Structure formats: C-alpha cells, structure tokens
Amino acid sequence: MGFFTDTSVCIGCKACEVACKEWNAVPEDGLEFTGMSYDNTQGLSADTWRHVAFIEQNKPMGHAETGAGHGDGTDLRWLMASDVCKHCTHAACLDVCPTGSLFRTEFGTVVVQEDICNGCGYCIPACPYGVIDQRKGDGRAWKCTMCYDRLGAGQEPACAKACPTDSIQYGPLEELRERAALRVEQLHDIGVADARLYGHDPQDGVGGDGAFFLLLDEPEVYGLPPDPVVTTRDLPAMWKHAGLAAATLLGGLAAVFAVHGPRGGAR
C-alpha cells in the first residue's frame, strides 16, 4: 500500500498537516514563517510528518499551468506539494537501526516504534531524503507511520481522508502507479509538458517509493534529491573489503610470529 500525491491539484490548504497532527498527537512545531513564502512549517521533522511546500515561480507567458500575470512578460505560479516520508522499498533506516525500532509492516510501510527507539540517531543520516528527525527534549526518532493504526482498522490515512482535492491518494501501489501514469498523460495532452512522476519506478536507487509524486517541475525545485540512492547500498562490499583486509593483516602477523617467534628472536 502507499501514497500517490498529485501536486497539480494541491491547493496548499494544509488540511493534511492538521489531520496528521490531530490523529497522531504530533506536537506543535513553532509555526514560524520563513519570510520567503506562506510556509509556516518549513520542512519535514520529528514534529512535522506532512509538510506542504509553497514554491513561488515566475515563468514565461504561455505556460498552460501558470497563474496570474505580472505584466512584464512573465506569469506567477504557485507550486504546492504535500511532502511525506517516502516509505522506501529499500529503506536504509531499517538497515542501520540497532534495536529493531524501525520495522516493515504488513502493508509494506516503514514505521518507528518509539518505545523501542534508543535515540542513537543512526537512521537520520541514513535516510536519502532527510525525512527522519529526533525530537528535541526527547531524543527519539519520529516520522510518518502512514497511520499504521488506521490501516489496521481498514481506514485510509488521516491526511488522505482530509485532503479536499484528492491530491493525496491512498491504495495499492500498482493501482496508484497506473492511475498516476494516466494523469501525466492527461496533463501532457492539455499542454502541461513539465508534468512528471517522481519515486514511482521500482528500478530506481531505492527500489521505488511507497509514497510517490506527480511534479510540475524538476525534483530539486521541491527540495527533493534528483536521483536518490539507498545509502547502505555499498555496505556489503565495504564489509567484504574490510574482512579481506583484516584477514590479510592477521595472515601477515601470523607469518611474522612464525619466523621470529614469540620473543622476536629468529628460530
């Protein structure tokens, strides 16, 4: 199961943020304006599991998806997008967690068990999207659970339930991917050439995301990495090389010991 977020119909209402906080009892996070937009939560954190980005752009006239004109040959448009944990198929946070606090659910999602988390913080640099965060005054890691308790009761996540435009859609991933591909075709047909999917490909560097997006510009514009790769990808090879180096070192020491004896004298 997973999320498909169609940013082309997001209106920036932040109903998803509010619903997420209310259902999961996520603490208030300061509500500080950045001074650059109407965004008052700034990014995903331990206290913001859904974050609606407001991105103001000036585009040349003639784009089908643009908004109000400036009168100077450019159009102003808002790109609004509700970001969330990606619930990666190959999740590095799972690989590095020493306590088993992070686990894969029967729905394919990734959840943190706060009563098992020891606050080591290994999962934070491991996440290629910078999603997981430690809560101040608490020390444990927190992130979106895709409302695991609601899923177990046959309900959709709170954010998807609250979204008034169906920008956030929940369901079986294969079904969502088919729906998303059709939506991109529709947008291309009406002249929105920049529409593209992000995180939908099972062959990408994280094996496909359990929460993927339809974007109207490059991923970097939304603060997303253009080509995310699971950060633990090279760990097996690294351990293999370390093991070979250790074996070589021990072999060398054994050879020295065999030649010189335990007291350094030649036999």
Tab-separated table of C-alpha atoms in Angstrom:
chain	number	residue	atom	x	y	z
A	1	MET	CA	0.000	0.000	0.000
A	2	GLY	CA	1.128	3.572	-0.470
A	3	PHE	CA	0.532	7.229	-1.294
A	4	PHE	CA	0.256	8.978	-4.641
A	5	THR	CA	0.432	12.751	-4.237
A	6	ASP	CA	-0.758	14.699	-7.282
A	7	THR	CA	0.734	18.146	-6.730
A	8	SER	CA	-1.113	19.551	-9.759
A	9	VAL	CA	-4.340	19.689	-7.724
A	10	CYS	CA	-2.835	20.648	-4.347
A	11	ILE	CA	-4.321	23.970	-3.147
A	12	GLY	CA	-1.995	24.436	-0.179
A	13	CYS	CA	-4.795	24.281	2.379
A	14	LYS	CA	-2.632	22.292	4.847
A	15	ALA	CA	-5.589	20.124	5.857
A	16	CYS	CA	-3.228	17.155	5.613
A	17	GLU	CA	-0.796	18.729	8.079
A	18	VAL	CA	-3.549	19.429	10.575
A	19	ALA	CA	-5.164	15.987	10.215
A	20	CYS	CA	-1.773	14.293	10.662
A	21	LYS	CA	-1.042	16.223	13.829
A	22	GLU	CA	-4.505	15.675	15.299
A	23	TRP	CA	-4.684	11.944	14.652
A	24	ASN	CA	-1.081	11.111	15.635
A	25	ALA	CA	-0.845	13.620	18.514
A	26	VAL	CA	2.195	15.247	16.892
A	27	PRO	CA	3.364	18.282	18.916
A	28	GLU	CA	3.137	21.845	17.647
A	29	ASP	CA	6.337	22.774	15.832
A	30	GLY	CA	6.707	26.540	16.193
A	31	LEU	CA	4.671	27.700	13.189
A	32	GLU	CA	7.379	30.147	12.147
A	33	PHE	CA	7.163	31.797	8.723
A	34	THR	CA	10.330	31.539	6.665
A	35	GLY	CA	9.928	35.044	5.216
A	36	MET	CA	10.173	33.505	1.755
A	37	SER	CA	6.633	32.131	1.364
A	38	TYR	CA	3.424	31.274	3.198
A	39	ASP	CA	5.084	28.134	4.547
A	40	ASN	CA	4.980	28.099	8.345
A	41	THR	CA	6.312	24.597	8.961
A	42	GLN	CA	9.417	24.830	6.742
A	43	GLY	CA	10.090	21.115	6.255
A	44	LEU	CA	9.612	17.564	7.476
A	45	SER	CA	10.771	16.955	11.025
A	46	ALA	CA	10.029	14.936	14.145
A	47	ASP	CA	7.107	17.302	14.737
A	48	THR	CA	6.002	17.715	11.098
A	49	TRP	CA	5.185	14.420	9.359
A	50	ARG	CA	3.343	16.101	6.480
A	51	HIS	CA	4.746	19.322	5.059
A	52	VAL	CA	3.055	21.450	2.397
A	53	ALA	CA	5.622	23.384	0.383
A	54	PHE	CA	4.742	26.753	-1.208
A	55	ILE	CA	7.053	27.497	-4.138
A	56	GLU	CA	6.597	30.793	-5.963
A	57	GLN	CA	7.813	30.924	-9.559
A	58	ASN	CA	7.939	33.418	-12.397
A	59	LYS	CA	7.527	31.629	-15.710
A	60	PRO	CA	7.468	32.940	-19.293
A	61	MET	CA	3.988	33.703	-20.612
A	62	GLY	CA	2.225	30.902	-22.440
A	63	HIS	CA	2.535	28.052	-19.941
A	64	ALA	CA	-0.789	26.294	-19.656
A	65	GLU	CA	-0.370	25.720	-15.939
A	66	THR	CA	0.562	29.254	-14.917
A	67	GLY	CA	-1.443	31.638	-12.800
A	68	ALA	CA	-1.731	35.420	-12.621
A	69	GLY	CA	0.402	37.589	-14.894
A	70	HIS	CA	2.895	40.207	-13.732
A	71	GLY	CA	2.545	42.469	-16.779
A	72	ASP	CA	6.244	42.072	-17.562
A	73	GLY	CA	6.026	39.100	-19.888
A	74	THR	CA	6.048	36.536	-17.079
A	75	ASP	CA	3.400	34.640	-15.192
A	76	LEU	CA	3.364	33.972	-11.456
A	77	ARG	CA	2.542	30.459	-10.418
A	78	TRP	CA	2.493	28.618	-7.121
A	79	LEU	CA	3.799	25.081	-6.910
A	80	MET	CA	2.243	23.463	-3.867
A	81	ALA	CA	3.147	19.972	-2.752
A	82	SER	CA	2.487	17.916	0.352
A	83	ASP	CA	5.678	16.057	1.231
A	84	VAL	CA	5.929	12.990	3.480
A	85	CYS	CA	8.175	10.033	4.334
A	86	LYS	CA	8.749	8.019	1.150
A	87	HIS	CA	8.471	4.546	2.797
A	88	CYS	CA	11.270	3.281	0.537
A	89	THR	CA	11.279	-0.284	-0.756
A	90	HIS	CA	14.996	-0.458	0.100
A	91	ALA	CA	14.994	1.554	3.324
A	92	ALA	CA	18.424	2.412	4.717
A	93	CYS	CA	16.881	3.409	8.045
A	94	LEU	CA	15.863	-0.225	8.542
A	95	ASP	CA	19.367	-1.424	7.710
A	96	VAL	CA	21.107	0.704	10.334
A	97	CYS	CA	18.640	0.553	13.245
A	98	PRO	CA	20.364	-1.457	16.025
A	99	THR	CA	17.275	-2.054	18.178
A	100	GLY	CA	14.650	-3.112	15.639
A	101	SER	CA	12.681	0.009	16.419
A	102	LEU	CA	12.170	0.536	12.682
A	103	PHE	CA	10.254	-2.262	11.011
A	104	ARG	CA	8.428	-3.097	7.784
A	105	THR	CA	4.702	-3.524	8.282
A	106	GLU	CA	2.381	-5.963	6.549
A	107	PHE	CA	1.320	-3.045	4.315
A	108	GLY	CA	4.882	-2.502	3.053
A	109	THR	CA	5.284	0.737	5.017
A	110	VAL	CA	8.132	1.663	7.385
A	111	VAL	CA	7.275	2.530	10.993
A	112	VAL	CA	9.253	3.666	14.050
A	113	GLN	CA	8.307	2.050	17.376
A	114	GLU	CA	9.007	4.887	19.783
A	115	ASP	CA	9.002	2.608	22.831
A	116	ILE	CA	11.966	0.653	21.392
A	117	CYS	CA	13.932	3.556	19.879
A	118	ASN	CA	17.052	4.298	21.944
A	119	GLY	CA	17.763	7.664	20.322
A	120	CYS	CA	21.038	6.568	18.688
A	121	GLY	CA	20.214	8.640	15.605
A	122	TYR	CA	21.795	6.247	13.083
A	123	CYS	CA	18.662	6.353	10.926
A	124	ILE	CA	18.828	10.125	10.445
A	125	PRO	CA	21.924	10.366	8.182
A	126	ALA	CA	20.952	7.054	6.565
A	127	CYS	CA	17.755	8.485	5.039
A	128	PRO	CA	18.479	9.737	1.474
A	129	TYR	CA	15.531	12.148	1.728
A	130	GLY	CA	16.344	13.687	5.106
A	131	VAL	CA	12.945	12.673	6.480
A	132	ILE	CA	13.660	11.191	9.907
A	133	ASP	CA	14.421	13.534	12.786
A	134	GLN	CA	14.988	13.422	16.538
A	135	ARG	CA	12.554	15.275	18.737
A	136	LYS	CA	14.054	17.974	20.968
A	137	GLY	CA	13.814	17.137	24.643
A	138	ASP	CA	13.011	13.529	23.737
A	139	GLY	CA	15.904	12.272	21.607
A	140	ARG	CA	13.964	9.523	19.858
A	141	ALA	CA	13.361	9.357	16.104
A	142	TRP	CA	9.927	10.169	14.704
A	143	LYS	CA	8.349	10.209	11.224
A	144	CYS	CA	5.202	9.370	9.277
A	145	THR	CA	3.736	5.931	10.028
A	146	MET	CA	1.172	6.193	7.211
A	147	CYS	CA	-1.303	5.987	10.105
A	148	TYR	CA	-0.480	2.327	10.771
A	149	ASP	CA	-3.228	2.091	13.375
A	150	ARG	CA	-5.826	3.336	10.887
A	151	LEU	CA	-4.652	0.927	8.178
A	152	GLY	CA	-5.060	-1.984	10.560
A	153	ALA	CA	-8.675	-0.933	11.079
A	154	GLY	CA	-9.351	-0.747	7.345
A	155	GLN	CA	-9.253	3.056	7.204
A	156	GLU	CA	-7.209	5.346	4.965
A	157	PRO	CA	-4.506	7.594	6.487
A	158	ALA	CA	-5.735	10.802	8.108
A	159	CYS	CA	-4.012	13.083	5.573
A	160	ALA	CA	-5.625	11.368	2.583
A	161	LYS	CA	-9.007	11.381	4.316
A	162	ALA	CA	-8.779	15.136	4.968
A	163	CYS	CA	-7.497	16.216	1.516
A	164	PRO	CA	-10.351	18.134	-0.176
A	165	THR	CA	-8.994	17.809	-3.735
A	166	ASP	CA	-7.774	14.189	-3.640
A	167	SER	CA	-4.238	15.439	-4.134
A	168	ILE	CA	-3.229	12.739	-1.644
A	169	GLN	CA	-4.454	9.300	-2.707
A	170	TYR	CA	-4.008	6.048	-0.784
A	171	GLY	CA	-4.261	2.499	-2.102
A	172	PRO	CA	-2.397	-0.468	-3.619
A	173	LEU	CA	0.843	0.789	-5.158
A	174	GLU	CA	0.391	-0.886	-8.539
A	175	GLU	CA	-3.060	0.626	-8.891
A	176	LEU	CA	-1.762	4.053	-7.884
A	177	ARG	CA	1.088	3.847	-10.407
A	178	GLU	CA	-1.353	3.098	-13.220
A	179	ARG	CA	-3.585	5.969	-12.140
A	180	ALA	CA	-0.591	8.315	-11.928
A	181	ALA	CA	0.610	7.404	-15.444
A	182	LEU	CA	-2.829	8.218	-16.848
A	183	ARG	CA	-2.839	11.538	-15.006
A	184	VAL	CA	0.519	12.508	-16.518
A	185	GLU	CA	-0.825	11.701	-19.988
A	186	GLN	CA	-3.860	13.922	-19.325
A	187	LEU	CA	-1.653	16.830	-18.276
A	188	HIS	CA	0.612	16.408	-21.298
A	189	ASP	CA	-2.441	16.406	-23.573
A	190	ILE	CA	-3.548	19.811	-22.250
A	191	GLY	CA	-0.097	21.335	-22.618
A	192	VAL	CA	1.478	20.792	-19.198
A	193	ALA	CA	4.702	19.439	-20.641
A	194	ASP	CA	6.676	19.585	-17.370
A	195	ALA	CA	4.452	17.075	-15.569
A	196	ARG	CA	6.425	14.019	-14.482
A	197	LEU	CA	6.357	11.275	-11.831
A	198	TYR	CA	8.881	11.027	-9.022
A	199	GLY	CA	9.595	7.959	-6.896
A	200	HIS	CA	7.300	5.627	-8.849
A	201	ASP	CA	9.954	3.461	-10.533
A	202	PRO	CA	10.755	0.134	-8.785
A	203	GLN	CA	14.099	0.153	-10.632
A	204	ASP	CA	15.360	3.403	-9.079
A	205	GLY	CA	18.009	3.740	-6.381
A	206	VAL	CA	15.641	2.943	-3.514
A	207	GLY	CA	13.576	0.270	-5.258
A	208	GLY	CA	10.660	2.633	-5.699
A	209	ASP	CA	8.931	4.736	-3.059
A	210	GLY	CA	5.836	3.751	-1.136
A	211	ALA	CA	4.907	7.436	-1.361
A	212	PHE	CA	5.470	8.904	-4.823
A	213	PHE	CA	4.560	12.191	-6.500
A	214	LEU	CA	3.401	13.904	-9.655
A	215	LEU	CA	5.532	17.043	-10.017
A	216	LEU	CA	5.263	20.048	-12.319
A	217	ASP	CA	8.971	20.873	-12.306
A	218	GLU	CA	12.354	19.333	-11.533
A	219	PRO	CA	12.582	17.468	-8.178
A	220	GLU	CA	15.189	19.947	-6.923
A	221	VAL	CA	12.604	22.736	-7.118
A	222	TYR	CA	10.612	20.871	-4.457
A	223	GLY	CA	13.679	20.151	-2.343
A	224	LEU	CA	13.812	16.501	-3.442
A	225	PRO	CA	17.014	14.702	-4.499
A	226	PRO	CA	17.011	14.100	-8.271
A	227	ASP	CA	18.412	10.565	-8.087
A	228	PRO	CA	18.084	9.139	-4.561
A	229	VAL	CA	20.079	6.016	-3.740
A	230	VAL	CA	19.773	3.867	-0.624
A	231	THR	CA	22.726	4.971	1.478
A	232	THR	CA	23.535	1.422	2.633
A	233	ARG	CA	23.877	0.134	-0.935
A	234	ASP	CA	27.645	-0.323	-0.682
A	235	LEU	CA	27.755	-1.731	2.851
A	236	PRO	CA	28.093	-5.420	1.817
A	237	ALA	CA	31.054	-4.614	-0.440
A	238	MET	CA	32.608	-2.430	2.258
A	239	TRP	CA	32.334	-5.208	4.859
A	240	LYS	CA	33.793	-7.683	2.359
A	241	HIS	CA	36.807	-5.451	1.706
A	242	ALA	CA	37.233	-4.824	5.441
A	243	GLY	CA	37.129	-8.568	6.087
A	244	LEU	CA	39.732	-9.240	3.410
A	245	ALA	CA	41.971	-6.514	4.823
A	246	ALA	CA	41.644	-7.941	8.330
A	247	ALA	CA	42.402	-11.459	7.065
A	248	THR	CA	45.486	-10.170	5.218
A	249	LEU	CA	46.694	-8.362	8.331
A	250	LEU	CA	46.222	-11.443	10.529
A	251	GLY	CA	47.989	-13.568	7.941
A	252	GLY	CA	50.931	-11.168	7.938
A	253	LEU	CA	51.125	-11.181	11.741
A	254	ALA	CA	51.000	-14.959	11.805
A	255	ALA	CA	53.841	-15.123	9.294
A	256	VAL	CA	55.974	-12.735	11.365
A	257	PHE	CA	55.250	-14.740	14.507
A	258	ALA	CA	56.169	-17.973	12.759
A	259	VAL	CA	59.511	-16.578	11.574
A	260	HIS	CA	60.626	-14.662	14.661
A	261	GLY	CA	58.894	-16.485	17.457
A	262	PRO	CA	57.056	-15.011	20.423
A	263	ARG	CA	60.111	-13.082	21.744
A	264	GLY	CA	61.256	-11.590	18.464
A	265	GLY	CA	64.229	-13.971	18.061
A	266	ALA	CA	64.713	-15.919	14.849
A	267	ARG	CA	64.088	-19.630	15.057
